Coordinates of C-alpha atoms in Angstrom, one line a residue:
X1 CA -45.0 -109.8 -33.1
X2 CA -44.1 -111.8 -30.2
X3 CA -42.0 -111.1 -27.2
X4 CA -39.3 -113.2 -28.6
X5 CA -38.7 -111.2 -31.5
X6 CA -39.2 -107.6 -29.9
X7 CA -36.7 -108.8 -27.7
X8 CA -34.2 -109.6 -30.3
X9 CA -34.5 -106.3 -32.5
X10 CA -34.4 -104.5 -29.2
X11 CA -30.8 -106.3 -28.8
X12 CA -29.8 -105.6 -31.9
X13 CA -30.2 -101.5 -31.9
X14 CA -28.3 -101.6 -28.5
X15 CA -25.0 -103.2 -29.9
X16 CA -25.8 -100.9 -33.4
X17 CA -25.6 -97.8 -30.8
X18 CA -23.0 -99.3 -28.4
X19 CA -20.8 -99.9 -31.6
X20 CA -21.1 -96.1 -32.7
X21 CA -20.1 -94.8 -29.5
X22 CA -17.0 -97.0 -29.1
X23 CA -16.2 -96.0 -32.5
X24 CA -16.6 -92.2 -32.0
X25 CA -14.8 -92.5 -28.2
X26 CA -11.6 -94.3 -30.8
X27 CA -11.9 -91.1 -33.2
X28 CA -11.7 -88.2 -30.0
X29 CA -9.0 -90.5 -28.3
X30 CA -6.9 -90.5 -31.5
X31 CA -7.3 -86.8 -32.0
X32 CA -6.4 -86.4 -28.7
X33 CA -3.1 -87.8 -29.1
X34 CA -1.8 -86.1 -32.2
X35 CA 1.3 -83.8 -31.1
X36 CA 1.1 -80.7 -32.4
X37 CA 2.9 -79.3 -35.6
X38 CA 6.0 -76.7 -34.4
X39 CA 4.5 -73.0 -35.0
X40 CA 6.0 -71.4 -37.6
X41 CA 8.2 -68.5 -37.4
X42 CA 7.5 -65.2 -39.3
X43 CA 10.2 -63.4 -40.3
X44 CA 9.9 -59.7 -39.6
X45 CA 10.5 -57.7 -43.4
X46 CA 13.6 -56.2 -43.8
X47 CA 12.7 -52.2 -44.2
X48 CA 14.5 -51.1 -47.7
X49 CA 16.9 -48.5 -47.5
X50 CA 15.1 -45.1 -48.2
X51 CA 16.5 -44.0 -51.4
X52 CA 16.8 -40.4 -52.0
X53 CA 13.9 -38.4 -53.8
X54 CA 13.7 -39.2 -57.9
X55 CA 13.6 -35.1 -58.1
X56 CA 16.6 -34.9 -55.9
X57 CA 18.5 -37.6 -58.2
X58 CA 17.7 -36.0 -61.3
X59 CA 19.0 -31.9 -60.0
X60 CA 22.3 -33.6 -59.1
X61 CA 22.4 -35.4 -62.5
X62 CA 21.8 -32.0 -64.4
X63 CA 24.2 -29.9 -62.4
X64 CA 27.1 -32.2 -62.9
X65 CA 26.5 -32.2 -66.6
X66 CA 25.9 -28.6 -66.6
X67 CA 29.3 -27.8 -64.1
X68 CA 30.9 -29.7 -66.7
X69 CA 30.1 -27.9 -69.4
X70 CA 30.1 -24.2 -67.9
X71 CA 34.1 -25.7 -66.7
X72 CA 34.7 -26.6 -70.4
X73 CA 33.6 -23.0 -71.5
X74 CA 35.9 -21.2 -69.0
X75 CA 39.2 -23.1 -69.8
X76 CA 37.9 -22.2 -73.6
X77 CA 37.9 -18.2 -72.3
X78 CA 40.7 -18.4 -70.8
X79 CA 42.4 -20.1 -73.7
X80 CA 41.3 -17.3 -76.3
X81 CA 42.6 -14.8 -73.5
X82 CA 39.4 -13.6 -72.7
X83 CA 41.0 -13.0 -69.0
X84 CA 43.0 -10.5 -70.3
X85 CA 41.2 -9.2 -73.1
X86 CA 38.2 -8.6 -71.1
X87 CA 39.6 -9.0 -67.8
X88 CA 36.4 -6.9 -66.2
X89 CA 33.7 -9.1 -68.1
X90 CA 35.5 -12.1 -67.2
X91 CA 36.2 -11.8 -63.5
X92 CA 32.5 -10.9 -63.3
X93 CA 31.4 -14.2 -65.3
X94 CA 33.4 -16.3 -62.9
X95 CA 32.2 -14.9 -60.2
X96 CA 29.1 -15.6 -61.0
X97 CA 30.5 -19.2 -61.8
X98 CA 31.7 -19.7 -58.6
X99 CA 28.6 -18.7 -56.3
X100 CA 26.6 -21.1 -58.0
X101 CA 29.0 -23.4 -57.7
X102 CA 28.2 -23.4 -53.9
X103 CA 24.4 -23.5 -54.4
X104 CA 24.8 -26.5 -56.4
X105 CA 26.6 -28.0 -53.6
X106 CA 23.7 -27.4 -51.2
X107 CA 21.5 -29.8 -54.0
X108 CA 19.6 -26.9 -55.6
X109 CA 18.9 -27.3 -59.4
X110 CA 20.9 -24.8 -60.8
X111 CA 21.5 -26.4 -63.7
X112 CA 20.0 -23.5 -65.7
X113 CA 21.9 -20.9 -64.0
X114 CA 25.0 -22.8 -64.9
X115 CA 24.0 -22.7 -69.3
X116 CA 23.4 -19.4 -68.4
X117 CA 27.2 -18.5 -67.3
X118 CA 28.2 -21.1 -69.9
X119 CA 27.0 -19.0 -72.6
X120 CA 28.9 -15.9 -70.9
X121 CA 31.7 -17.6 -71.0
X122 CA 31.4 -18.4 -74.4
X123 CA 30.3 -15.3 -75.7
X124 CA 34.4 -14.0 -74.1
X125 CA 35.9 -16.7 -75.8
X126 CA 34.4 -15.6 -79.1
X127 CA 34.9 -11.7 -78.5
X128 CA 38.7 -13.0 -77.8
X129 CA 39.0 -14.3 -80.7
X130 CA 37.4 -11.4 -82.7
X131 CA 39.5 -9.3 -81.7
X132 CA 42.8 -11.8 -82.4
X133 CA 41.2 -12.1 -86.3
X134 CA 40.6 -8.2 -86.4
X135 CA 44.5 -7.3 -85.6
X136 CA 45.4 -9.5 -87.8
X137 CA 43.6 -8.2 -90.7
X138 CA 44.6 -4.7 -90.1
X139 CA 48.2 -5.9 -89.2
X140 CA 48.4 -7.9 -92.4
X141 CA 46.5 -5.1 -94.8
X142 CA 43.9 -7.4 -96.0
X143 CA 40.7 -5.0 -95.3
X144 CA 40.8 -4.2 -98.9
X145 CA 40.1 -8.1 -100.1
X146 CA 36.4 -7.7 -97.8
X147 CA 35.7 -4.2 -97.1
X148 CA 32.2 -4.9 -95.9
X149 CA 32.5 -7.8 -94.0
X150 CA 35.5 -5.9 -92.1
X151 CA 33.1 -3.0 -91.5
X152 CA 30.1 -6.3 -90.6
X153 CA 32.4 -7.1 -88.0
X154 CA 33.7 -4.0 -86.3
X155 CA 29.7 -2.9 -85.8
X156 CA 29.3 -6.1 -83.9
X157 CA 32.2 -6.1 -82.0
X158 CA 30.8 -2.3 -81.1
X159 CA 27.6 -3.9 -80.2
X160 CA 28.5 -6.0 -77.8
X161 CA 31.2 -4.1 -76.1
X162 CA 27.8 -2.6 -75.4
X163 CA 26.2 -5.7 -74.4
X164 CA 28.8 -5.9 -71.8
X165 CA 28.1 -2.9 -70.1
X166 CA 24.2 -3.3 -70.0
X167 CA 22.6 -5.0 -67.1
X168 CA 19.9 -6.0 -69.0
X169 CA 21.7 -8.3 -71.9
X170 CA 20.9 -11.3 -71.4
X171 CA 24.2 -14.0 -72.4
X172 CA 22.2 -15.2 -75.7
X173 CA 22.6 -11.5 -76.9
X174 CA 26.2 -11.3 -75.8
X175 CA 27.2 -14.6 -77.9
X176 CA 25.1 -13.8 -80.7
X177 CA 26.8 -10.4 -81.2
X178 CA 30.6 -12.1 -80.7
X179 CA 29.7 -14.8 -83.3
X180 CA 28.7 -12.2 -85.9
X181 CA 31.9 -10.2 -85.2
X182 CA 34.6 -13.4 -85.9
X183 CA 32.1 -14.8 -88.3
X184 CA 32.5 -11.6 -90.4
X185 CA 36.4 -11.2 -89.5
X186 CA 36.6 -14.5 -90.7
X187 CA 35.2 -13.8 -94.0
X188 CA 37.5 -11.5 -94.5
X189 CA 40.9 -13.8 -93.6
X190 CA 39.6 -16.5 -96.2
X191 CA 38.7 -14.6 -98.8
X192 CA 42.6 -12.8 -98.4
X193 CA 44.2 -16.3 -97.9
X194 CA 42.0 -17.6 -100.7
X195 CA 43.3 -15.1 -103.1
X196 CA 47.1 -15.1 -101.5
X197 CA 47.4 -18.7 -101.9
X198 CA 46.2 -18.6 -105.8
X199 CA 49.1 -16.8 -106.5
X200 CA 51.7 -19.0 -104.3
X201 CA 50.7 -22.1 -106.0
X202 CA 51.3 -20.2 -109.8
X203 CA 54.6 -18.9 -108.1
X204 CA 55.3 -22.8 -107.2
X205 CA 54.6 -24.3 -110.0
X206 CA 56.6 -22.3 -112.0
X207 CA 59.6 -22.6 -109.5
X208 CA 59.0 -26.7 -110.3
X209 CA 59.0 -26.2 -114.3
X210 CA 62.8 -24.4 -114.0
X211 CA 63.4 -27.2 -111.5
X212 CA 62.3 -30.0 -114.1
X213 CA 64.7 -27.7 -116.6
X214 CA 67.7 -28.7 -115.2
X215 CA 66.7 -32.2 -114.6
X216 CA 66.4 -31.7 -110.7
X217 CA 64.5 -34.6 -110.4
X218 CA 67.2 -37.0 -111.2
X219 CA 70.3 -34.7 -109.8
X220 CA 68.6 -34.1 -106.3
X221 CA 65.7 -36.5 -105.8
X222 CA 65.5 -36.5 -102.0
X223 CA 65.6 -32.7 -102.3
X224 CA 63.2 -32.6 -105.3
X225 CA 60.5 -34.7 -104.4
X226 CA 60.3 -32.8 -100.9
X227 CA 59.3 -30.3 -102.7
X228 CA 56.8 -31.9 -104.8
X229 CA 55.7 -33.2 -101.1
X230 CA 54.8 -29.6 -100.0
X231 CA 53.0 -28.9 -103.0
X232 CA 50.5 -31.3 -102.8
X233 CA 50.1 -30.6 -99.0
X234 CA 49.3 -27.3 -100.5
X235 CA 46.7 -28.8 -102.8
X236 CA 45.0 -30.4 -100.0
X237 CA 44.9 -27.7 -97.5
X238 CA 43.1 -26.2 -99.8
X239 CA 40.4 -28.2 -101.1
X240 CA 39.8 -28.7 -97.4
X241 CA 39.0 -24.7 -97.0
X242 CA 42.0 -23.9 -95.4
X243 CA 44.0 -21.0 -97.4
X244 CA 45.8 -19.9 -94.9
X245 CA 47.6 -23.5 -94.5
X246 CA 47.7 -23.6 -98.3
X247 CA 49.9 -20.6 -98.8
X248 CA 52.1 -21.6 -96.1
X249 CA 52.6 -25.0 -98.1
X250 CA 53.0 -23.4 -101.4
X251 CA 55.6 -21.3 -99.9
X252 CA 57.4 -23.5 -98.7
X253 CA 57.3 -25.5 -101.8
X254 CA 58.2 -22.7 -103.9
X255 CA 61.4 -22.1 -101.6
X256 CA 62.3 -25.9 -102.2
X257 CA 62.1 -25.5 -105.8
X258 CA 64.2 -22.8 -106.1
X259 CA 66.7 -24.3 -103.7
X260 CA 67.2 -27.0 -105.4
X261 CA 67.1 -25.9 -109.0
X262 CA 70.3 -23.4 -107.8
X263 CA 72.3 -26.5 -106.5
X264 CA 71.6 -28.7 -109.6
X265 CA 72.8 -25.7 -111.9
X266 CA 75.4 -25.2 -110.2
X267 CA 77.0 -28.7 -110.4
X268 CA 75.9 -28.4 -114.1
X269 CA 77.7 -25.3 -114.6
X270 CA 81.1 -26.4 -112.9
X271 CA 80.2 -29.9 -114.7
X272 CA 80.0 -27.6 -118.1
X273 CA 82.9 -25.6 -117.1
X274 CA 85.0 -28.4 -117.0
X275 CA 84.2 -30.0 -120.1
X276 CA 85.2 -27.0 -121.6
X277 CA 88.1 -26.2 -120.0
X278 CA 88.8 -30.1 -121.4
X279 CA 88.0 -29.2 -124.8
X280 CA 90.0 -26.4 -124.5
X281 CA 93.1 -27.6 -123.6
X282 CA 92.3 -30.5 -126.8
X283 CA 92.1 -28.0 -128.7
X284 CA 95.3 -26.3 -127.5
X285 CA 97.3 -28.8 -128.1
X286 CA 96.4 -29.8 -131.8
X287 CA 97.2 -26.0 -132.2
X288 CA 100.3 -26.3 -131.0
X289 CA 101.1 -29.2 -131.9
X290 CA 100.3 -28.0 -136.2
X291 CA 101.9 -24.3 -135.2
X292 CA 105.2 -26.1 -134.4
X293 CA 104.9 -28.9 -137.7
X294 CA 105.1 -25.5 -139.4
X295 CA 107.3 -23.8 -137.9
X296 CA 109.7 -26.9 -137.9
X297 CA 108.6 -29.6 -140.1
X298 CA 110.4 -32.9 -139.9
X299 CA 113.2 -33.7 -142.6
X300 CA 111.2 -36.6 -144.2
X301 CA 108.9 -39.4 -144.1
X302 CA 112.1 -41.7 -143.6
X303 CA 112.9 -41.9 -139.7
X304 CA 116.3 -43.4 -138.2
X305 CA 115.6 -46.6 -136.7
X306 CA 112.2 -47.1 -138.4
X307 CA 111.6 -49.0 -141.3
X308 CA 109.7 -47.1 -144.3
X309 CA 106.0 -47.7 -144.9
X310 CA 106.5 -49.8 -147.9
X311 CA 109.2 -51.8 -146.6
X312 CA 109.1 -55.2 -146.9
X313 CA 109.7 -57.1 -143.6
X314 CA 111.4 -60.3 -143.6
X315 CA 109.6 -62.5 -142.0
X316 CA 111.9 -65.0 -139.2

């Protein structure tokens, strides 16, 4: 190769290389100028509000429902007259009540302790009422229509009146033992009632067939289908179990009937009276009237002033 030629390749790797480094000074100057981008601000996190414990949450839950509820069992005692009935057992029960009342307060679970007073409370109500069914049988002399399941209840009202006094009953005990007592007293009413309002309805219905007898139903409807109104209330009360509200209806009923079958027959009877009297004073009179044709009959058949019955009348 000659020196020409060297010469010229020589020249042409110098602008090659001059070329690249002008090119690469353009690139740096270019990333030189670029402004920067603005930084970006990071927002701090908002710390949630610490919410109470889930265990927390769930005692305060169970000792409203259960405050409730032991609340709705007092009112019950006190509505049976278990405050007075069983004044001791009861003051100690709410005692009780209220010092837990003042624990739950705090936020202590005491959601069992408060069933546990509920079921004291209970228990009074039911004893209350035992006792209310009890004097009623005896006041009412219907011990004969359930002689054993008077006797049923009187042992358990003798058991838990020993209950009460034991420091180791537990409330489950007490209420089983006041159930059994108005369970069994309540055996007793129904089966009385039962029988009691048998015999009202017989007594009623034959109050309504004298009724029907004097045609009550027509002479004093309003009054007569009252009555009829009772009797089926009666009906009703007692296919719905209730006896006791039976013979109260059927007494009533019975009542109306005979009410109202006295006022009809006595409108019949003066009615009656006076067609009598009527037929009476008819009768009177014909009498009289023949009594004085005999006494003083008329002369003839011929009358002054009246033509006779075969006369001929000229005609105008």
């Amino acid at each position: 190769m000659n020196s020409f030629k060297l010469w010229r390749i020589r020249l042409k790797k110098s602008y090659v290389s001059f070329f690249v480094f002008f090119a690469a000074l353009a690139v740096f100057a270019s990333c030189g100028s670029t402004p920067k981008a603005p930084a970006t601000e990071v927002e701090e996190p908002v710390e949630a509000p610490v919410e109470e414990d889930s265990a927390e949450q769930e005692a305060a839950a169970d000792n409203f429902s259960a405050l409730e509820k032991a609340e709705t069992a007092r009112q019950a005692a006190v509505d049976a007259g278990a405050d007075t009935v069983a004044a001791e057992q009861f003051a100690a029960a709410d005692a009780l009540f209220q010092s837990i009342k003042v624990l739950s307060e705090s936020g202590k679970d005491v959601s069992k302790e408060l069933a546990d007073v509920q079921t004291r409370f209970t228990a009074l109500e039911q004893y209350a009422k035992a006792l209310k069914s009890k004097k009623k049988i005896e006041d009412n002399n219907f011990v004969s229509y359930d002689q054993a399941s008077y006797d049923s209840g009187c042992n358990s009202l003798a058991e838990l009146e020993r209950l009460f006094v034991n420091p180791a009953a537990t409330s489950e005990d007490m209420l089983a033992a006041a159930k059994a007592a108005l369970g069994s007293f309540d055996n007793v009413l129904f089966k009385a009632y039962k029988a009691l309002a048998k015999d009202a309805r017989a007594a009623a219905f034959s109050a309504k067939k004298d009724a029907d007898g004097v045609k009550a139903g027509a002479a004093a409807k309003a009054e007569y289908t009252a009555a009829v109104e009772e009797f089926k209330a009666g009906d009703t009360s007692y296919s719905m179990q209730n006896p006791e509200s039976a013979l109260s209806h059927y007494t009533a009923s019975k009542a109306q009937f005979e009410s109202v079958y006295a006022a009809v027959s006595v409108k019949r009877e003066a009615a009656q009276k006076a067609m009598d009297e009527a037929k009476a004073k008819v009768a009177e009179s014909q009498n009289y009237a023949q009594a004085a044709d005999e006494k003083a009959p008329l002369p003839g058949d011929d009358v002054q002033g009246i033509e006779a019955a075969d006369a001929v009348l000229l005609e105008a």
